[in-house]
């Protein structure tokens, strides 16, 4: 085979690999190869295309983004949304700007959305999609944390920006998902799924933010030939714009370094920078290529890669029985911190990397944050898949779904499953039993105090033994029992979430229960077809939900549990819409409610919403320490948001306390 034929065959191979990875990432929110590996293969393909003067049909170098899925309405963009050319060379950034002035800003790692306002009101929101056709997500965009629904501009206004979820919110959302297999891999995937939801209640609970980065049209506004002037105009209308710096060739390297130093503590996911000419007319005069505009370029961080040695693969069990491989390697310094472990995600990824103990591997931090394996320099492929669970010693099995292989412990009595399930059951968003940490549950299970959920309500049988345990005493025991007794009065959404049904998180539990009017019997007897018709559910969630209630053992456990509980059904009384459309933030301790979670539920039952941070949309900040210098108080003062004590809030909005 000639060299040219070899190159053509390699191009075909690369097109297939990259297309599959791109489809999984953009359309299915799955990551089958790392960003590092994708960039490396993309660069190789691009170089081969230039060398051979050939571009194969379907090449990802000629495509942009994902194909719009069928669940949401589609709409063609007025003008194609192009990708940007990219570089990792800082000197090339200086050459690109030349004698011109430009704006250097974050390249945010989320989902690009186009917002259209008509006569001051948000009329349409469309995702980027494949650059030609996007998905209409208007109802969801109205629940982004920080976009104005009404602006002081007559006529049509069209802007582009990035919908994102910050690392703090990402970690908070993942912390509520006790099963690592169900946790989101990164903020970008979480954001994409949140924006493209069919149920905007879920979008609202995900704390999606929007940062404008481009003004497309402003009807009636005098033409602005400066990108910076446009950004300031958008700020005046109430939009948050992407952070940027004014640059020339002289201060380019200094500006890039400032961003590089900031990214390690920056809460918003970013995978690089964007440089665009400030002079709009000049930029447009440069034209475009088939894929890229010539007025802007993306700067990708040159990943800091370190070589190290793989010491072992640690197998980490979870509540569902999934056993995740984790790479343990010789510690190395990456982006200013010492790292020694990285998730390998599943068996398929581990085998693709051909990992073996003692292999020389290279590691990096994705987006300078999350440790990942970049490459395996040895490829000995000698890691053995454990035939038994590292915790209970019982048999494991490899399961395949969507061509991805994962390892499971099939022992229903595995202690890890029991501990993790119990931990979820007593957590704040579930039955909310204070005093039962995972460590305490481990002790109680080991002592034989707890064998099932029902046993949690009868710990009084073991009072004598419990008060003698290390860290316990009469007072701790009394507080624990009081908390457990309080947990008997709960709601159906809390119970459904507490059961740990796969894919049923806090928000989804509320959606399903509300659909069935909080009728547990109706939920238990519902068909998959009926459940899948609930907005935002779909076939996969419906399948796992209904299969739970077809499991006779699980139904028996539930029936036993119901005898211990008093399920309170929300009443749609006169106050149901009292706080409709209002968003509140609650911080600090409360005195008239059983914790902030109860106050949150009351606000939601009255039609309001509770956010995790203060924004321009916040109705008021509820904080008994109104004079504190906390970050939330400072933010509220900056935005002129009222800071009310608990009593002031109750009096102003007619909310009654419970204690």
XYZ file of C-alpha atoms in Angstrom:
659
model
C 0.000 0.000 0.000
C 1.401 3.392 -1.029
C 2.044 6.127 1.518
C -0.829 8.208 0.133
C -3.198 5.262 0.499
C -1.976 4.722 4.043
C -2.684 8.356 4.828
C -6.157 8.106 3.295
C -6.924 5.020 5.380
C -5.718 6.813 8.498
C -7.968 9.767 7.651
C -10.954 7.426 7.334
C -10.110 5.920 10.718
C -9.796 9.354 12.326
C -13.082 10.584 10.806
C -14.874 7.559 12.276
C -13.331 7.928 15.753
C -13.871 11.692 15.971
C -17.416 11.573 14.582
C -18.449 8.924 17.109
C -16.838 10.887 19.947
C -18.429 14.146 18.815
C -21.883 12.586 18.534
C -21.595 11.009 21.989
C -20.399 14.280 23.536
C -22.830 16.717 21.918
C -25.961 14.658 21.278
C -25.878 12.129 24.126
C -23.862 14.054 26.748
C -21.402 11.151 27.030
C -17.615 11.340 26.968
C -16.014 8.292 25.320
C -12.561 9.836 24.826
C -10.878 12.679 26.703
C -10.729 16.264 25.409
C -6.962 15.876 25.247
C -7.214 12.808 23.020
C -9.900 14.412 20.834
C -7.773 17.519 20.220
C -4.738 15.380 19.408
C -6.620 13.244 16.874
C -8.367 16.296 15.385
C -5.026 18.038 14.848
C -3.656 14.878 13.212
C -6.643 14.698 10.839
C -6.420 18.395 9.966
C -2.707 18.050 9.181
C -3.350 15.017 6.957
C -6.091 16.877 5.080
C -3.752 19.771 4.354
C -0.927 17.434 3.368
C -3.109 15.357 1.025
C -5.241 18.284 -0.150
C -8.298 16.132 0.558
C -11.288 16.328 2.891
C -13.389 13.186 3.251
C -17.175 13.341 3.332
C -18.350 13.583 6.921
C -15.043 14.931 8.224
C -15.505 16.679 11.606
C -13.239 19.462 10.325
C -16.170 20.454 8.102
C -18.870 20.102 10.750
C -19.909 22.220 13.703
C -21.488 20.902 16.907
C -24.165 18.263 17.384
C -27.287 17.353 15.411
C -30.488 18.611 17.018
C -32.481 15.803 18.668
C -36.132 15.090 18.009
C -37.520 15.823 21.465
C -37.338 19.622 21.056
C -38.627 21.801 18.182
C -35.968 22.719 15.623
C -35.319 26.037 13.996
C -32.917 27.167 11.281
C -30.562 29.990 12.264
C -30.778 33.197 10.250
C -27.021 32.957 9.646
C -24.700 29.948 10.164
C -22.957 29.816 13.545
C -19.359 28.970 12.775
C -16.650 27.453 14.930
C -13.386 29.304 15.477
C -9.919 28.450 14.305
C -7.725 27.529 17.243
C -4.160 27.706 18.479
C -2.155 26.834 21.579
C 0.697 29.163 20.626
C 0.735 32.450 22.573
C 2.978 34.101 20.016
C 0.454 33.278 17.302
C -2.093 35.312 19.269
C 0.220 38.331 18.983
C 0.611 37.762 15.259
C -3.136 37.418 14.793
C -3.970 40.796 16.359
C -1.156 42.555 14.485
C -1.585 46.342 14.627
C -5.236 46.104 15.617
C -6.949 46.323 19.011
C -8.968 43.354 20.204
C -10.959 41.820 23.039
C -9.631 38.762 24.833
C -12.278 36.832 26.777
C -12.988 33.458 28.344
C -14.013 30.645 25.995
C -16.740 29.284 28.239
C -17.415 25.539 28.260
C -21.181 25.233 28.179
C -23.916 25.368 25.563
C -24.185 28.243 23.073
C -27.657 29.805 22.995
C -29.122 32.583 20.826
C -31.635 34.860 22.590
C -34.148 36.998 20.701
C -36.066 39.853 22.311
C -39.039 41.567 20.673
C -40.092 44.960 22.024
C -38.263 44.360 25.268
C -39.500 40.831 26.006
C -37.716 37.506 25.569
C -39.452 35.832 22.648
C -37.131 33.011 21.633
C -34.090 31.000 22.686
C -32.399 28.556 20.320
C -29.342 26.369 20.920
C -26.447 26.326 18.495
C -27.271 22.783 17.351
C -25.216 21.899 14.282
C -24.590 25.547 13.409
C -27.360 25.573 10.821
C -30.297 24.241 12.858
C -30.756 24.476 16.618
C -33.274 23.429 19.263
C -35.878 25.837 20.610
C -35.474 26.076 24.399
C -37.388 29.302 25.097
C -39.322 27.978 28.099
C -36.120 26.754 29.720
C -34.182 29.958 29.042
C -36.762 31.869 31.058
C -35.462 29.969 34.082
C -31.785 30.811 33.622
C -30.617 32.451 36.818
C -29.425 35.746 35.434
C -31.102 36.764 32.175
C -33.581 39.653 32.090
C -37.020 38.644 30.806
C -37.758 42.266 29.968
C -35.285 44.894 28.771
C -35.364 48.579 27.917
C -35.098 48.131 24.161
C -37.803 48.507 21.553
C -37.673 46.468 18.367
C -35.679 43.280 17.809
C -32.563 42.401 19.789
C -30.577 39.217 19.083
C -27.576 38.137 21.146
C -25.404 35.069 21.434
C -23.972 33.729 24.633
C -23.023 30.665 26.618
C -25.287 28.850 29.075
C -23.104 27.423 31.855
C -23.232 25.776 35.286
C -20.481 26.769 37.718
C -18.229 24.270 39.487
C -19.744 25.078 42.898
C -23.275 24.325 41.690
C -21.985 21.287 39.764
C -20.422 19.829 42.916
C -23.532 20.645 44.948
C -25.812 18.860 42.477
C -23.507 15.830 42.260
C -23.244 15.665 46.064
C -26.963 14.906 46.199
C -26.475 11.889 43.911
C -24.975 9.237 46.166
C -24.355 6.747 43.362
C -21.154 7.687 41.476
C -22.502 5.917 38.381
C -25.340 8.427 38.141
C -23.275 11.518 38.866
C -22.529 13.969 36.051
C -19.025 13.810 34.586
C -18.528 17.536 34.124
C -20.433 20.850 34.271
C -20.725 21.007 30.475
C -22.677 17.734 30.259
C -24.890 18.776 33.170
C -25.561 22.152 31.568
C -26.385 20.670 28.164
C -28.887 18.277 29.692
C -30.364 21.044 31.838
C -30.875 23.503 28.970
C -32.315 20.849 26.658
C -34.846 19.567 29.203
C -38.512 19.109 28.340
C -39.376 20.140 31.898
C -38.344 23.675 32.843
C -38.731 22.940 36.556
C -35.608 20.817 36.313
C -33.821 23.590 34.407
C -34.740 26.041 37.153
C -33.202 23.823 39.836
C -29.884 23.439 37.993
C -28.723 27.092 38.439
C -27.946 27.680 34.758
C -26.361 31.065 34.029
C -26.015 32.909 30.726
C -23.054 35.046 29.646
C -23.506 37.138 26.500
C -20.516 37.265 24.149
C -21.885 38.711 20.901
C -24.509 41.202 19.749
C -26.080 39.975 16.493
C -28.773 42.579 15.938
C -30.122 45.652 17.714
C -32.974 47.156 15.733
C -33.195 50.925 16.065
C -29.795 51.238 17.717
C -27.213 53.384 15.989
C -24.562 51.165 14.441
C -21.735 50.383 16.831
C -18.427 49.561 15.179
C -16.758 48.497 18.427
C -17.123 45.085 20.081
C -16.347 46.682 23.426
C -19.065 49.301 22.888
C -21.515 46.481 22.118
C -20.550 44.659 25.303
C -21.100 47.788 27.368
C -24.475 48.250 25.663
C -25.488 44.707 26.672
C -24.357 45.366 30.242
C -26.588 48.446 30.366
C -29.553 46.314 29.291
C -28.958 44.016 32.265
C -27.036 41.134 30.697
C -24.001 39.530 32.258
C -21.299 39.479 29.605
C -18.303 37.219 29.412
C -15.278 38.683 31.206
C -12.887 40.303 28.731
C -9.749 42.457 28.491
C -8.818 45.025 25.869
C -5.599 43.851 24.182
C -3.004 44.743 21.612
C 0.111 42.870 20.496
C 2.038 44.699 23.238
C 0.033 43.419 26.209
C -1.226 40.137 24.705
C 1.107 37.782 26.583
C 0.512 39.594 29.859
C -3.272 39.367 29.388
C -3.130 35.633 28.572
C -1.054 35.035 31.696
C -3.599 36.897 33.841
C -6.350 34.582 32.578
C -4.094 31.548 33.101
C -3.531 32.496 36.736
C -7.222 33.087 37.329
C -8.601 29.896 35.794
C -7.523 27.674 38.695
C -9.972 29.491 40.976
C -12.527 30.619 38.364
C -15.921 29.047 39.099
C -17.194 29.096 35.515
C -15.902 26.245 33.296
C -13.607 27.498 30.548
C -11.556 25.562 28.026
C -9.569 28.490 26.666
C -9.825 32.088 25.472
C -11.336 33.927 22.496
C -9.626 36.811 20.694
C -11.731 39.011 18.393
C -10.988 42.284 16.623
C -12.648 45.255 18.287
C -13.185 46.975 14.929
C -16.258 45.150 13.587
C -16.042 46.517 10.022
C -12.378 45.525 9.779
C -13.142 42.037 11.061
C -15.980 41.521 8.568
C -13.781 42.706 5.701
C -11.512 39.713 6.285
C -14.298 37.319 5.282
C -14.406 33.652 6.302
C -13.260 30.174 5.352
C -15.673 27.268 4.834
C -15.764 26.723 8.568
C -14.104 29.634 10.390
C -14.630 33.415 10.460
C -11.360 35.327 10.067
C -12.144 38.019 12.638
C -11.599 35.786 15.690
C -9.486 32.902 16.955
C -9.712 30.544 19.925
C -6.768 29.981 22.227
C -6.713 26.520 23.797
C -4.746 26.009 26.979
C -1.611 23.991 26.376
C -2.315 21.217 28.871
C 0.421 20.704 31.422
C 1.204 17.015 30.920
C 3.327 14.970 33.312
C 4.712 11.481 32.957
C 4.274 9.102 35.877
C 3.924 5.407 36.743
C 0.636 3.557 37.279
C 0.834 1.861 40.677
C -2.566 0.198 40.887
C -6.203 0.237 39.833
C -8.497 0.749 42.793
C -12.020 -0.644 42.366
C -14.580 1.596 44.041
C -18.077 0.120 44.702
C -21.255 2.230 44.760
C -24.849 1.998 45.981
C -26.147 0.423 42.756
C -23.402 -2.205 42.703
C -21.372 -0.432 40.001
C -17.629 -0.833 40.668
C -15.601 2.019 39.164
C -11.891 1.707 38.273
C -9.688 4.478 39.678
C -6.056 4.876 38.568
C -3.529 5.350 41.383
C -0.163 6.645 40.182
C 3.072 8.146 41.475
C 2.238 11.695 42.679
C 2.972 14.513 40.226
C 2.588 18.295 40.280
C -0.121 19.536 37.886
C -1.329 23.128 37.613
C 0.030 23.919 41.072
C -1.354 20.926 43.000
C -0.194 17.372 43.697
C -2.329 14.645 42.123
C -2.031 10.883 42.459
C -5.359 9.480 41.241
C -7.791 9.828 38.347
C -11.089 8.164 37.476
C -10.919 5.772 34.530
C -14.763 5.802 34.287
C -15.384 2.197 33.163
C -13.845 -1.003 31.793
C -14.160 0.145 28.167
C -12.047 3.244 28.801
C -9.522 1.216 30.814
C -9.130 -1.295 27.997
C -8.912 1.418 25.348
C -5.965 2.875 27.283
C -4.433 -0.638 27.591
C -3.566 0.071 31.211
C -1.174 -2.157 33.100
C 0.447 -1.954 36.514
C 3.881 -0.346 36.156
C 3.006 1.338 32.858
C 4.428 4.758 32.051
C 1.414 7.027 31.633
C 0.907 10.747 31.015
C -1.649 12.700 33.023
C -3.146 16.185 32.786
C -6.000 18.239 34.192
C -8.980 18.650 31.880
C -9.676 22.395 31.683
C -6.864 22.704 34.259
C -9.219 21.212 36.892
C -10.014 17.473 36.650
C -7.142 14.906 36.605
C -7.260 12.609 33.566
C -5.003 10.055 31.888
C -3.815 11.455 28.554
C -1.916 8.494 27.143
C -0.311 5.169 28.005
C 3.312 4.999 26.846
C 3.709 1.296 27.670
C 0.356 -0.327 26.954
C 0.972 -3.594 28.764
C -2.810 -4.113 29.216
C -2.305 -6.404 32.208
C -4.954 -5.125 34.642
C -7.128 -8.000 35.797
C -10.847 -7.420 36.206
C -11.787 -8.580 39.724
C -14.069 -11.615 39.819
C -15.218 -10.736 43.317
C -16.407 -7.532 44.991
C -13.626 -5.808 46.995
C -16.079 -5.307 49.884
C -18.279 -8.393 50.209
C -16.172 -10.918 48.287
C -19.146 -12.095 46.262
C -19.230 -12.591 42.496
C -18.970 -9.674 40.055
C -20.149 -9.529 36.470
C -19.398 -7.331 33.441
C -22.478 -5.665 31.975
C -22.665 -3.959 28.574
C -24.949 -1.030 27.750
C -24.632 1.160 24.647
C -21.320 -0.596 23.858
C -19.858 0.489 27.208
C -18.678 -2.218 29.602
C -19.004 -1.735 33.359
C -18.352 -3.963 36.371
C -21.054 -4.765 38.919
C -21.330 -6.568 42.245
C -24.437 -8.774 41.992
C -24.754 -9.434 45.731
C -27.935 -7.707 46.930
C -26.642 -7.880 50.516
C -23.299 -6.193 49.819
C -22.533 -3.918 52.808
C -21.506 -1.014 50.554
C -24.882 -1.126 48.829
C -26.599 -1.166 52.192
C -24.528 1.659 53.690
C -24.800 3.856 50.583
C -28.547 3.218 50.338
C -29.062 4.038 54.009
C -26.930 7.187 53.645
C -29.169 8.394 50.825
C -32.303 7.443 52.765
C -31.421 9.602 55.795
C -29.954 12.514 53.783
C -31.332 16.056 54.004
C -33.381 15.914 50.782
C -34.743 12.473 51.668
C -36.010 11.557 55.180
C -33.659 14.129 56.774
C -32.541 12.173 59.856
C -29.878 14.297 61.497
C -27.151 12.492 63.439
C -26.904 9.496 61.114
C -23.697 10.081 59.164
C -22.273 7.378 56.921
C -19.739 6.498 59.621
C -22.514 6.165 62.245
C -24.581 3.997 59.903
C -21.553 1.748 59.369
C -21.298 1.289 63.149
C -25.001 0.548 63.547
C -25.023 -1.946 60.663
C -21.910 -3.665 62.041
C -23.532 -3.899 65.480
C -26.666 -5.401 63.977
C -28.943 -2.491 64.902
C -29.994 -1.875 61.281
C -30.859 -4.446 58.620
C -33.496 -2.523 56.672
C -35.000 0.959 56.367
C -37.693 0.016 58.891
C -35.077 -0.661 61.579
C -34.092 3.020 61.529
C -37.366 3.822 63.276
C -36.742 1.344 66.113
C -33.256 2.223 67.326
C -34.790 2.748 70.765
C -34.476 -1.048 71.138
C -30.724 -0.561 71.358
C -30.525 2.525 73.565
C -28.318 0.832 76.143
C -25.750 -0.250 73.538
C -25.860 3.020 71.565
C -25.144 5.358 74.498
C -22.010 3.311 75.231
C -20.617 3.660 71.714
C -17.691 6.036 71.163
C -18.958 9.498 70.281
C -22.402 8.847 71.743
C -24.068 9.560 75.061
C -27.525 10.223 76.460
C -27.828 13.646 74.800
C -26.658 12.453 71.379
C -29.017 9.502 71.579
C -31.991 11.701 72.572
C -31.291 14.121 69.700
C -31.028 11.224 67.266
C -34.331 9.663 68.347
C -36.055 13.061 68.207
C -34.813 13.566 64.644
C -35.973 10.084 63.610
C -39.425 10.618 65.112
C -39.683 13.906 63.228
C -38.814 12.083 60.013
C -41.944 9.942 60.298
C -43.926 12.923 58.986
C -42.694 13.353 55.445
C -43.831 13.814 51.846
C -44.127 11.386 48.961
C -41.426 13.121 46.830
C -38.969 12.801 49.731
C -39.818 9.112 50.111
C -39.507 8.362 46.389
C -36.105 10.074 46.293
C -35.038 8.257 49.479
C -35.728 4.845 47.946
C -32.798 5.360 45.574
C -34.627 4.458 42.363
C -32.126 4.762 39.508
C -32.311 8.112 37.645
C -34.837 9.564 40.119
C -33.261 12.607 41.754
C -34.878 15.244 43.934
C -36.360 17.260 41.062
C -37.585 14.206 39.125
C -39.248 12.773 42.242
C -41.236 16.000 42.610
C -42.229 15.972 38.931
C -43.468 12.363 38.976
C -45.357 12.714 42.269
C -47.067 15.890 41.129
C -48.122 14.206 37.871
C -49.857 11.416 39.819
C -51.358 13.901 42.291
C -49.271 12.350 45.084
C -51.107 9.014 44.767
C -48.599 6.257 45.555
C -50.930 3.466 44.423
C -51.367 5.110 41.037
C -47.590 5.424 40.727
C -47.027 1.786 41.680
C -49.476 0.525 39.064
C -48.526 2.906 36.247
C -47.230 1.475 32.969
C -43.910 2.460 31.427
C -45.802 4.068 28.569
C -47.787 6.245 30.966
C -44.726 7.310 32.979
C -42.685 8.037 29.843
C -45.337 10.559 28.766
C -44.550 12.771 31.772
C -42.709 15.810 30.487
C -38.969 15.403 31.026
C -39.089 11.672 31.864
C -38.630 9.553 28.736
C -38.290 5.799 28.223
C -35.108 5.130 30.223
C -36.308 6.804 33.425
C -39.773 5.278 32.992
C -38.188 1.843 32.645
C -36.136 2.044 35.843
C -39.045 3.629 37.731
C -41.587 0.940 36.807
C -39.139 -1.951 37.210
C -38.585 -0.852 40.824
C -42.262 -1.422 41.608
C -42.234 -4.786 39.798
C -39.523 -6.071 42.159
C -41.383 -8.050 44.846
C -38.591 -7.695 47.402
C -38.433 -3.918 46.994
C -42.205 -3.638 47.186
C -42.176 -5.652 50.408
C -39.558 -3.287 51.901
C -41.655 -0.298 50.828
C -44.840 -1.732 52.363
C -43.028 -2.322 55.664
C -41.699 1.224 55.536
C -45.118 2.766 54.889
C -46.339 1.435 58.230
C -43.755 3.697 59.884
C -44.532 6.885 57.961
C -47.177 9.565 57.751
C -47.173 10.919 54.187
C -48.347 14.512 54.038
C -49.942 15.595 50.768
C -49.313 19.222 49.740
C -52.513 21.208 49.857
C -53.275 23.550 46.993
C -54.838 26.157 49.232
C -55.248 29.895 48.939
C -51.498 30.363 49.399
C -50.508 28.061 46.499
C -49.573 30.978 44.212
C -48.792 33.555 46.883
C -45.088 33.683 45.998
C -45.496 32.834 42.322
C -42.665 34.197 40.167
C -40.532 35.259 43.147
C -37.057 33.872 43.825
C -35.555 33.824 47.322
C -32.160 32.974 48.782
C -31.937 31.575 52.323
C -28.709 31.567 54.327
C -27.710 31.032 57.943
C -29.748 29.321 60.660
C -33.528 29.663 61.043
C -35.589 29.811 64.222
C -39.201 29.358 63.117
C -38.775 26.328 60.853
C -37.232 22.869 61.090
C -34.154 23.897 59.151
C -33.684 25.745 55.883
C -34.965 22.748 53.902
C -38.426 23.072 55.472
C -38.516 26.811 54.777
C -37.501 26.062 51.175
C -40.351 23.570 50.796
C -42.852 26.072 52.186
C -41.697 28.741 49.730
C -41.947 26.264 46.835
C -45.406 25.110 47.951
C -46.489 28.757 47.799
C -45.308 29.023 44.196
C -41.914 30.594 44.860
C -38.394 29.403 44.126
C -35.264 29.152 46.229
C -31.870 29.748 44.619
C -28.419 29.030 45.977
C -26.901 32.438 45.254
C -27.997 36.054 44.962
C -28.610 37.505 41.505
C -30.508 40.374 39.926
C -33.611 38.119 39.855
C -33.597 37.575 43.634
C -36.672 38.920 45.411
C -34.884 39.066 48.769
C -32.125 37.421 50.799
C -33.371 35.811 54.025
C -30.647 36.033 56.668
C -31.153 36.529 60.392
C -27.732 38.185 60.516
C -28.663 41.142 58.314
C -25.488 43.074 59.175
C -22.987 40.294 58.420
C -20.235 40.779 55.836
C -20.847 37.412 54.162
C -20.489 37.111 50.387
C -24.262 36.725 49.972
C -24.941 39.891 51.978
C -22.315 41.811 50.007
C -23.787 40.647 46.699
C -27.305 41.582 47.810
C -26.148 45.091 48.760
C -24.356 45.512 45.427
C -27.570 44.633 43.570
C -29.864 46.541 45.958
C -31.605 43.298 46.924
C -33.421 43.515 50.315
C -31.848 41.550 53.181
C -34.633 40.446 55.524
C -34.526 38.665 58.832
C -36.700 35.589 59.213
C -39.389 37.572 61.065
C -39.320 40.374 58.473
C -39.719 37.844 55.664
C -42.650 36.125 57.399
C -44.405 39.440 58.055
C -43.791 40.854 54.569
C -44.910 37.768 52.643
C -47.485 36.332 55.044
C -45.596 33.115 55.755
C -46.256 31.289 59.028
C -43.562 29.469 60.969
C -43.880 25.832 62.039
C -42.120 25.979 65.407
